Short mmCIF file of C-alpha atoms in Angstrom, two decimals:
data_model
loop_
_atom_site.label_atom_id
_atom_site.label_comp_id
_atom_site.label_asym_id
_atom_site.label_seq_id
_atom_site.Cartn_x
_atom_site.Cartn_y
_atom_site.Cartn_z
CA MET I 275 0.03 -0.15 -0.07
CA VAL I 276 1.21 3.35 -0.92
CA ARG I 277 1.20 5.95 1.95
CA PRO I 278 0.25 9.57 1.09
CA LEU I 279 2.86 11.76 2.02
CA PHE I 280 0.93 14.71 3.58
CA GLU I 281 -2.67 13.63 3.97
CA PRO I 282 -2.90 10.34 5.73
CA ASN I 283 -5.15 7.57 4.65
CA PRO I 284 -7.99 7.21 7.16
CA ARG I 285 -8.62 3.31 6.30
CA PHE I 286 -4.82 2.59 6.63
CA CYS I 287 -4.20 4.62 9.73
CA SER I 288 -7.33 3.20 11.73
CA ALA I 289 -6.48 -0.43 10.52
CA GLU I 290 -3.12 0.33 11.75
CA ARG I 291 -4.39 1.73 14.99
CA ALA I 292 -6.49 -1.38 15.65
CA SER I 293 -3.94 -3.67 14.88
CA GLY I 294 -1.68 -2.70 17.83
CA ALA I 295 0.70 0.17 15.96
CA GLN I 296 -0.72 2.61 18.43
CA VAL I 297 0.25 0.17 21.34
CA ARG I 298 3.78 -0.03 20.12
CA TYR I 299 3.71 3.82 20.10
CA ARG I 300 2.35 4.04 23.41
CA ASP I 301 4.87 1.63 24.76
CA ARG I 302 7.52 4.10 24.65
CA MET I 303 5.78 6.76 26.94
CA PRO I 304 5.72 6.04 30.60
CA ASP I 305 2.43 4.04 31.21
CA HIS I 306 0.94 3.41 34.74
CA GLU I 307 -1.99 1.07 33.45
CA PRO I 308 -1.29 -2.32 34.17
CA GLU I 309 -0.80 -4.52 31.43
CA SER I 310 -3.56 -6.82 31.86
CA GLN I 311 -5.85 -3.70 31.30
CA ARG I 312 -3.93 -2.80 28.31
CA LEU I 313 -4.26 -6.11 26.52
CA ASP I 314 -7.99 -6.00 27.35
CA ALA I 315 -8.13 -2.76 25.67
CA LEU I 316 -6.28 -4.08 22.93
CA GLU I 317 -8.43 -7.08 22.39
CA GLU I 318 -11.43 -4.75 22.16
CA ARG I 319 -9.89 -2.66 19.89
CA LEU I 320 -9.25 -5.74 17.63
CA ARG I 321 -12.57 -7.25 17.95
CA GLU I 322 -13.83 -3.69 17.04
CA ALA I 323 -11.59 -3.83 14.02
CA ARG I 324 -12.70 -7.48 12.90
CA ARG I 325 -16.49 -6.53 13.00
CA ARG I 326 -15.71 -3.44 10.77
CA GLY I 327 -13.88 -5.69 8.69
CA GLU I 328 -10.75 -3.92 8.62
CA VAL I 329 -8.52 -6.84 9.82
CA GLN I 330 -9.24 -9.32 7.08
CA LYS I 331 -7.91 -12.98 7.36
CA PRO I 332 -5.23 -13.56 4.80
CA LYS I 333 -6.25 -15.11 1.75
CA THR I 334 -4.59 -15.97 -1.61
CA PRO I 335 -6.52 -15.23 -4.82
CA PRO I 336 -6.24 -18.63 -7.02
CA SER I 337 -4.32 -17.61 -10.47
CA MET I 338 -5.89 -18.77 -13.67
CA LEU I 339 -2.88 -21.09 -14.47
CA GLY I 340 -3.52 -22.71 -10.92
CA ILE I 341 -7.15 -23.06 -11.68
CA ALA I 342 -6.41 -24.89 -15.20
CA PHE I 343 -3.84 -27.09 -13.72
CA ARG I 344 -5.49 -28.11 -10.77
CA LEU I 345 -8.66 -29.25 -12.90
CA THR I 346 -6.54 -30.99 -15.34
CA THR I 347 -4.64 -33.14 -12.96
CA GLU I 348 -7.97 -34.01 -11.39
CA PHE I 349 -9.35 -35.30 -14.54
CA VAL I 350 -5.89 -37.15 -15.83
CA SER I 351 -5.50 -38.95 -12.71
CA GLY I 352 -8.87 -40.23 -12.48
CA VAL I 353 -8.36 -41.34 -16.00
CA VAL I 354 -5.07 -42.92 -15.38
CA VAL I 355 -5.89 -44.58 -11.80
CA GLY I 356 -9.02 -46.12 -13.65
CA GLY I 357 -7.11 -47.68 -16.45
CA VAL I 358 -4.15 -48.90 -14.26
CA ILE I 359 -6.67 -50.84 -11.84
CA GLY I 360 -8.51 -52.10 -15.13
CA TRP I 361 -5.05 -53.45 -16.68
CA LEU I 362 -3.98 -54.72 -13.06
CA LEU I 363 -7.49 -56.74 -12.89
CA ASP I 364 -7.02 -57.99 -16.56
CA ARG I 365 -3.83 -59.47 -15.78
CA VAL I 366 -5.07 -61.02 -12.29
CA PHE I 367 -8.10 -62.68 -14.05
CA GLY I 368 -7.02 -62.98 -17.95
CA THR I 369 -10.13 -61.21 -19.14
CA GLY I 370 -8.66 -59.80 -22.32
CA PRO I 371 -9.17 -56.14 -22.36
CA PHE I 372 -12.50 -55.87 -21.27
CA LEU I 373 -11.96 -55.10 -17.81
CA LEU I 374 -9.28 -52.27 -19.10
CA ILE I 375 -12.01 -50.64 -21.00
CA ILE I 376 -14.64 -50.76 -18.46
CA PHE I 377 -12.36 -49.13 -15.80
CA PHE I 378 -11.08 -46.86 -18.36
CA LEU I 379 -14.62 -45.47 -18.49
CA PHE I 380 -15.10 -45.49 -15.01
CA GLY I 381 -11.74 -43.80 -14.52
CA ALA I 382 -13.15 -40.92 -17.17
CA ALA I 383 -16.30 -40.45 -15.08
CA ALA I 384 -14.20 -40.55 -11.67
CA GLY I 385 -12.20 -37.90 -13.38
CA ILE I 386 -15.00 -35.55 -14.30
CA PHE I 387 -16.52 -36.03 -10.97
CA ASN I 388 -13.33 -35.09 -9.63
CA ALA I 389 -13.20 -31.95 -11.59
CA VAL I 390 -16.42 -30.89 -10.87
CA ARG I 391 -15.92 -31.11 -7.34
CA ALA I 392 -12.79 -28.97 -7.56
CA SER I 393 -14.73 -26.39 -9.55
CA ARG I 394 -17.40 -26.37 -6.95
CA GLU I 395 -14.99 -25.57 -4.37
CA LEU I 396 -13.33 -23.04 -6.20
CA ASN I 397 -16.52 -21.39 -7.05
CA SER I 398 -17.54 -21.23 -3.42
CA ASP I 399 -14.12 -19.88 -2.35
CA ILE I 400 -14.75 -17.09 -5.05
CA GLU I 401 -18.27 -16.11 -3.72
CA ASP I 402 -16.79 -16.39 -0.03
CA ARG I 403 -14.20 -13.51 -1.10
CA ARG I 404 -16.94 -11.56 -3.05
CA GLN I 405 -19.00 -11.24 0.30
CA MET G 523 31.06 -18.58 -30.63
CA SER G 524 32.37 -22.10 -31.26
CA LYS G 525 30.34 -25.04 -31.02
CA GLU G 526 32.37 -26.14 -27.64
CA GLY G 527 31.43 -22.81 -26.24
CA VAL G 528 27.72 -23.75 -26.59
CA ALA G 529 27.96 -27.25 -25.62
CA ARG G 530 29.53 -25.66 -22.19
CA VAL G 531 26.08 -24.40 -21.26
CA ALA G 532 24.05 -26.61 -18.93
CA GLY G 533 21.25 -28.31 -20.16
CA PRO G 534 17.88 -27.33 -18.86
CA MET G 535 17.27 -30.86 -17.07
CA GLU G 536 20.73 -30.86 -15.56
CA GLN G 537 19.46 -29.08 -12.49
CA PHE G 538 17.67 -32.44 -11.65
CA VAL G 539 20.39 -34.61 -11.56
CA ILE G 540 20.86 -36.51 -8.20
CA THR G 541 24.25 -36.76 -7.37
CA PRO G 542 25.61 -38.97 -4.36
CA ILE G 543 27.67 -37.17 -1.83
CA ILE G 544 28.23 -39.67 0.40
CA PRO G 545 27.83 -43.23 -1.19
CA LEU G 546 26.12 -45.62 1.04
CA HIS G 547 24.98 -49.36 0.06
CA ILE G 548 23.70 -51.57 2.26
CA GLY G 549 22.33 -54.90 1.18
CA GLY G 550 22.19 -54.27 -2.66
CA LEU G 551 20.23 -50.88 -1.86
CA ASP G 552 21.63 -47.69 -2.86
CA ILE G 553 20.84 -45.16 0.29
CA SER G 554 23.57 -42.71 -0.31
CA PHE G 555 23.43 -39.39 1.03
CA THR G 556 22.66 -37.30 -2.25
CA ASN G 557 22.19 -33.53 -2.81
CA SER G 558 18.37 -34.29 -2.79
CA SER G 559 18.85 -35.36 1.00
CA LEU G 560 21.49 -32.50 1.61
CA TRP G 561 18.69 -30.27 0.76
CA MET G 562 15.85 -31.87 2.52
CA SER G 563 17.87 -31.89 5.72
CA LEU G 564 18.64 -28.22 5.08
CA VAL G 565 14.96 -27.51 4.83
CA VAL G 566 14.30 -28.99 7.99
CA VAL G 567 17.08 -27.56 9.89
CA THR G 568 16.22 -23.95 8.45
CA VAL G 569 12.42 -24.56 9.50
CA SER G 570 12.73 -26.04 12.85
CA LEU G 571 15.50 -23.41 13.84
CA VAL G 572 13.93 -20.33 12.52
CA LEU G 573 10.57 -21.49 14.10
CA THR G 574 12.38 -22.22 17.55
CA PHE G 575 14.43 -19.16 17.88
CA SER G 576 11.61 -16.59 16.76
CA VAL G 577 9.09 -17.84 19.27
CA SER G 578 11.58 -18.63 21.98
CA ARG G 579 11.65 -15.11 23.50
CA GLY G 580 7.63 -15.28 23.38
CA ALA G 581 7.22 -11.45 23.56
CA LEU G 582 4.22 -9.74 23.73
CA ILE G 583 4.75 -7.48 20.96
CA PRO G 584 6.22 -9.64 18.25
CA GLY G 585 9.41 -8.80 16.56
CA ARG G 586 9.88 -9.43 12.70
CA MET G 587 10.85 -13.06 13.07
CA GLN G 588 8.12 -13.64 15.55
CA SER G 589 5.78 -12.01 13.44
CA VAL G 590 6.67 -14.44 10.54
CA ALA G 591 6.13 -17.60 12.63
CA GLU G 592 2.76 -16.13 14.05
CA LEU G 593 1.59 -15.34 10.48
CA GLY G 594 2.80 -19.12 9.39
CA TYR G 595 0.71 -20.23 12.38
CA GLN G 596 -2.25 -18.14 11.89
CA PHE G 597 -2.52 -19.25 8.48
CA VAL G 598 -2.20 -22.74 8.70
CA ALA G 599 -4.63 -22.67 11.64
CA ASN G 600 -7.37 -20.87 9.82
CA MET G 601 -7.01 -22.96 6.56
CA LEU G 602 -7.70 -26.00 9.02
CA ARG G 603 -10.69 -24.37 10.67
CA SER G 604 -12.29 -23.26 7.69
CA THR G 605 -12.35 -26.45 5.83
CA ALA G 606 -12.36 -29.25 9.07
CA GLY G 607 -13.98 -27.17 11.36
CA GLU G 608 -12.68 -26.87 15.19
CA GLU G 609 -12.08 -30.57 15.10
CA GLY G 610 -9.50 -30.51 12.46
CA LEU G 611 -7.24 -28.64 14.68
CA LYS G 612 -6.13 -32.04 16.18
CA PHE G 613 -4.15 -32.38 12.99
CA PHE G 614 -2.59 -29.01 13.04
CA PRO G 615 1.02 -30.29 13.73
CA PHE G 616 0.64 -32.64 10.97
CA VAL G 617 -0.61 -29.85 8.40
CA PHE G 618 1.81 -27.24 9.70
CA THR G 619 4.88 -29.46 9.20
CA LEU G 620 3.71 -30.28 5.75
CA PHE G 621 3.13 -26.76 4.85
CA MET G 622 6.21 -25.53 6.21
CA PHE G 623 8.23 -28.20 4.63
CA LEU G 624 7.00 -27.71 1.06
CA LEU G 625 6.95 -23.74 1.61
CA CYS G 626 10.55 -23.72 2.82
CA ALA G 627 11.63 -26.61 -0.05
CA ASN G 628 10.03 -24.73 -2.95
CA MET G 629 11.52 -21.29 -1.77
CA PHE G 630 14.95 -23.36 -1.32
CA GLY G 631 14.47 -24.13 -4.73
CA MET G 632 14.39 -20.64 -6.21
CA VAL G 633 17.73 -19.97 -4.91
CA PRO G 634 20.61 -20.20 -7.82
CA TYR G 635 22.82 -23.24 -7.95
CA SER G 636 20.24 -25.11 -5.15
CA PHE G 637 18.32 -28.34 -5.78
CA THR G 638 14.54 -28.39 -5.90
CA VAL G 639 13.66 -31.18 -3.93
CA THR G 640 9.84 -31.19 -4.77
CA SER G 641 10.72 -31.40 -8.25
CA HIS G 642 11.23 -35.24 -8.08
CA ILE G 643 8.26 -37.14 -8.04
CA ILE G 644 9.61 -39.59 -5.51
CA VAL G 645 9.42 -37.04 -2.89
CA THR G 646 5.65 -35.81 -3.79
CA VAL G 647 4.63 -39.16 -3.99
CA ALA G 648 6.10 -40.14 -0.57
CA LEU G 649 4.29 -36.97 0.97
CA ALA G 650 0.95 -37.91 -0.92
CA LEU G 651 0.99 -41.26 0.33
CA LEU G 652 1.68 -40.09 3.71
CA VAL G 653 -1.36 -37.91 3.59
CA PHE G 654 -3.74 -40.98 2.08
CA ALA G 655 -2.37 -43.09 4.95
CA MET G 656 -3.45 -40.27 7.39
CA VAL G 657 -6.68 -40.00 6.02
CA ILE G 658 -7.59 -43.74 5.84
CA GLY G 659 -5.84 -44.23 9.33
CA THR G 660 -8.38 -41.28 10.64
CA GLY G 661 -11.16 -42.50 8.80
CA VAL G 662 -10.98 -46.11 9.92
CA LEU G 663 -10.21 -45.04 13.68
CA ARG G 664 -12.93 -42.80 14.03
CA HIS G 665 -15.81 -44.80 11.87
CA GLY G 666 -14.48 -48.28 11.70
CA PHE G 667 -16.33 -50.00 8.93
CA GLY G 668 -18.69 -47.02 8.68
CA PHE G 669 -15.69 -45.18 6.71
CA LEU G 670 -16.62 -47.26 3.62
CA LYS G 671 -19.71 -44.87 3.64
CA LEU G 672 -17.38 -42.43 2.03
CA PHE G 673 -17.86 -44.49 -1.00
CA VAL G 674 -21.53 -45.00 -1.13
CA PRO G 675 -23.26 -41.57 -2.29
CA GLU G 676 -26.99 -41.32 -1.44
CA ALA G 677 -28.45 -42.61 -4.76
CA PRO G 678 -31.10 -45.11 -6.08
CA VAL G 679 -29.36 -48.79 -5.60
CA VAL G 680 -29.35 -49.24 -9.43
CA MET G 681 -27.15 -46.15 -9.74
CA LEU G 682 -24.92 -47.41 -6.73
CA VAL G 683 -23.59 -50.37 -9.32
CA ILE G 684 -21.85 -47.42 -11.34
CA LEU G 685 -21.19 -44.92 -8.55
CA VAL G 686 -19.39 -46.91 -6.07
CA PRO G 687 -16.69 -47.83 -8.52
CA ILE G 688 -16.63 -44.16 -9.64
CA GLU G 689 -16.14 -43.12 -6.11
CA ILE G 690 -13.49 -45.37 -5.30
CA ILE G 691 -11.33 -44.70 -8.26
CA SER G 692 -11.99 -41.07 -7.22
CA PHE G 693 -10.61 -41.64 -3.74
CA LEU G 694 -7.57 -43.69 -5.22
CA SER G 695 -6.91 -40.89 -7.79
CA ARG G 696 -6.26 -38.50 -4.89
CA PRO G 697 -2.57 -39.22 -4.04
CA MET G 698 -1.89 -39.08 -7.84
CA SER G 699 -3.18 -35.82 -8.40
CA LEU G 700 -1.75 -34.38 -5.25
CA SER G 701 1.80 -35.70 -5.85
CA VAL G 702 1.72 -34.97 -9.73
CA ARG G 703 0.40 -31.52 -9.29
CA LEU G 704 3.07 -30.26 -6.99
CA PHE G 705 6.06 -32.29 -8.83
CA ALA G 706 4.94 -31.00 -12.54
CA ASN G 707 4.41 -27.48 -11.31
CA MET G 708 8.08 -27.43 -9.80
CA LEU G 709 9.65 -29.14 -12.72
CA ALA G 710 7.95 -27.10 -15.45
CA GLY G 711 8.91 -23.64 -13.97
CA HIS G 712 12.50 -24.49 -13.26
CA THR G 713 12.88 -25.92 -16.84
CA MET G 714 11.37 -22.90 -18.05
CA LEU G 715 13.86 -20.91 -16.33
CA LYS G 716 16.82 -22.61 -17.56
CA VAL G 717 15.25 -22.72 -21.26
CA PHE G 718 15.10 -19.00 -21.27
CA ALA G 719 18.66 -18.78 -19.40
CA GLY G 720 19.93 -20.47 -22.56
CA PHE G 721 18.53 -18.25 -24.99
CA VAL G 722 20.34 -15.44 -23.07
CA ILE G 723 23.80 -16.94 -23.56
CA GLY G 724 22.97 -18.25 -27.07
CA LEU G 725 21.75 -14.78 -28.34
CA GLY G 726 24.25 -12.99 -26.54
CA GLY G 727 27.27 -14.99 -27.92
CA ALA G 728 25.82 -14.93 -31.31
CA GLY G 729 27.28 -11.53 -32.04
CA GLY G 730 26.18 -8.34 -33.80
CA LEU G 731 22.47 -7.25 -33.60
CA LEU G 732 21.34 -10.74 -32.22
CA SER G 733 23.29 -9.71 -29.10
CA PHE G 734 20.67 -6.82 -28.32
CA LEU G 735 18.06 -9.31 -28.49
CA SER G 736 19.14 -11.13 -25.52
CA VAL G 737 17.52 -8.63 -23.55
CA ALA G 738 13.97 -10.10 -24.61
CA PRO G 739 14.66 -13.66 -22.71
CA MET G 740 16.44 -11.74 -20.01
CA ALA G 741 13.31 -9.99 -19.07
CA ALA G 742 11.35 -12.88 -19.47
CA ILE G 743 13.65 -14.68 -17.11
CA ILE G 744 12.79 -11.92 -14.38
CA ALA G 745 9.13 -12.49 -15.02
CA VAL G 746 9.07 -16.12 -14.69
CA ALA G 747 11.16 -16.12 -11.95
CA ALA G 748 8.77 -13.61 -10.11
CA LEU G 749 5.44 -16.20 -10.91
CA GLU G 750 7.85 -18.98 -9.67
CA LEU G 751 7.96 -17.22 -6.23
CA LEU G 752 4.36 -17.17 -6.52
CA VAL G 753 3.81 -20.62 -7.83
CA ALA G 754 6.43 -21.96 -5.16
CA PHE G 755 4.15 -20.76 -2.39
CA LEU G 756 0.89 -21.50 -4.21
CA GLN G 757 1.68 -25.11 -4.58
CA ALA G 758 2.63 -25.46 -0.72
CA TYR G 759 -0.60 -23.77 0.01
CA VAL G 760 -2.63 -26.08 -2.44
CA PHE G 761 -1.08 -28.99 -1.32
CA SER G 762 -1.96 -28.40 2.49
CA ILE G 763 -5.38 -27.55 2.01
CA LEU G 764 -6.35 -30.40 -0.10
CA THR G 765 -4.87 -32.18 3.01
CA CYS G 766 -7.22 -30.44 5.04
CA ILE G 767 -10.03 -31.22 2.64
CA TYR G 768 -9.40 -34.81 2.52
CA LEU G 769 -8.71 -35.13 6.36
CA SER G 770 -12.00 -33.48 6.48
CA ASP G 771 -13.79 -36.10 4.42
CA ALA G 772 -12.35 -38.83 6.92
CA LEU G 773 -13.64 -36.80 9.88
CA HIS G 774 -17.08 -35.86 8.71
CA LEU G 775 -18.04 -38.35 6.00
CA HIS G 776 -20.80 -37.15 3.98
CA ASP G 777 -21.65 -34.12 5.83
CA HIS G 778 -20.53 -31.78 3.01
CA HIS G 779 -22.00 -33.29 0.15
#
């Protein structure tokens, strides 16, 4: 955040005051208030700031590349795991390529399931951030 | 520039070569202490020392290092609380260790001449299988055979014939997508950096007007390096948040559906 030279940004200042900058400043002055009382006051101010939504939880925005990568790996890993299971079962039972084909399709379905689930999570994430 | 001059430039994949530092062979198994082991140990030692010393003072008003440690703690705790609920905080030590290890390993990989531990699939697979074992262990301990309900969605019985195998495959594919995502991201990013670096040297040595063109890949390296720093953090974050989600699945079974 860029701090303006002359006119202090009110949002920045109030957030800083709420998150303890004031306390640090007050620390240097002689203070006869007992520690616990000051702590309580700080807690109070913090709670106030949180209610106003000034102190926000740290959240990382998902990058487009990250989202794309997430969805593709979800899908591909479903297909691969399904195929491998089918192939192994075929080797155990000696049932030609049939189980491979069936489990490959199951795997593709599982992959789509995974991708849909992941995108649903991402959607709710984005909605959380909007609010 | 002569052919030999070009040949001396390291190939983009050479950074991933594992070289033994202390050769050790026991019972036909090669368990040498390699550069990979060295960097893993460095990561563990760094994380342990930084976290121990930064919070040892336990000051009420945290200094710089203590702020970093507290930020990491808060970050992981919030992540766990928002995905797995208060109950999930039991797994805090596990997830925190995982996150710190991955974050530090990825970041160490950005240091020139270092070795990126997480760019080898064997490392990420081992971590993903650990998570997988943790999820199954938690589910079985908590729900017993009821854990198998995870594979039975609410649907008509006819559909279950198709849905149960799909759910099982979907569950089994988790460690794979978890490990491949992290490994592929690190591998791709670091290879890209080295390829662009090769362009800089190649163009710079070409002479004449082409030398000036080497500024372009140089600029690309700077941009990609910045992106890689973001990816290093993001992948550690994604790995640990998915761990949280899987643990939450094991804890609460179908509550979130």
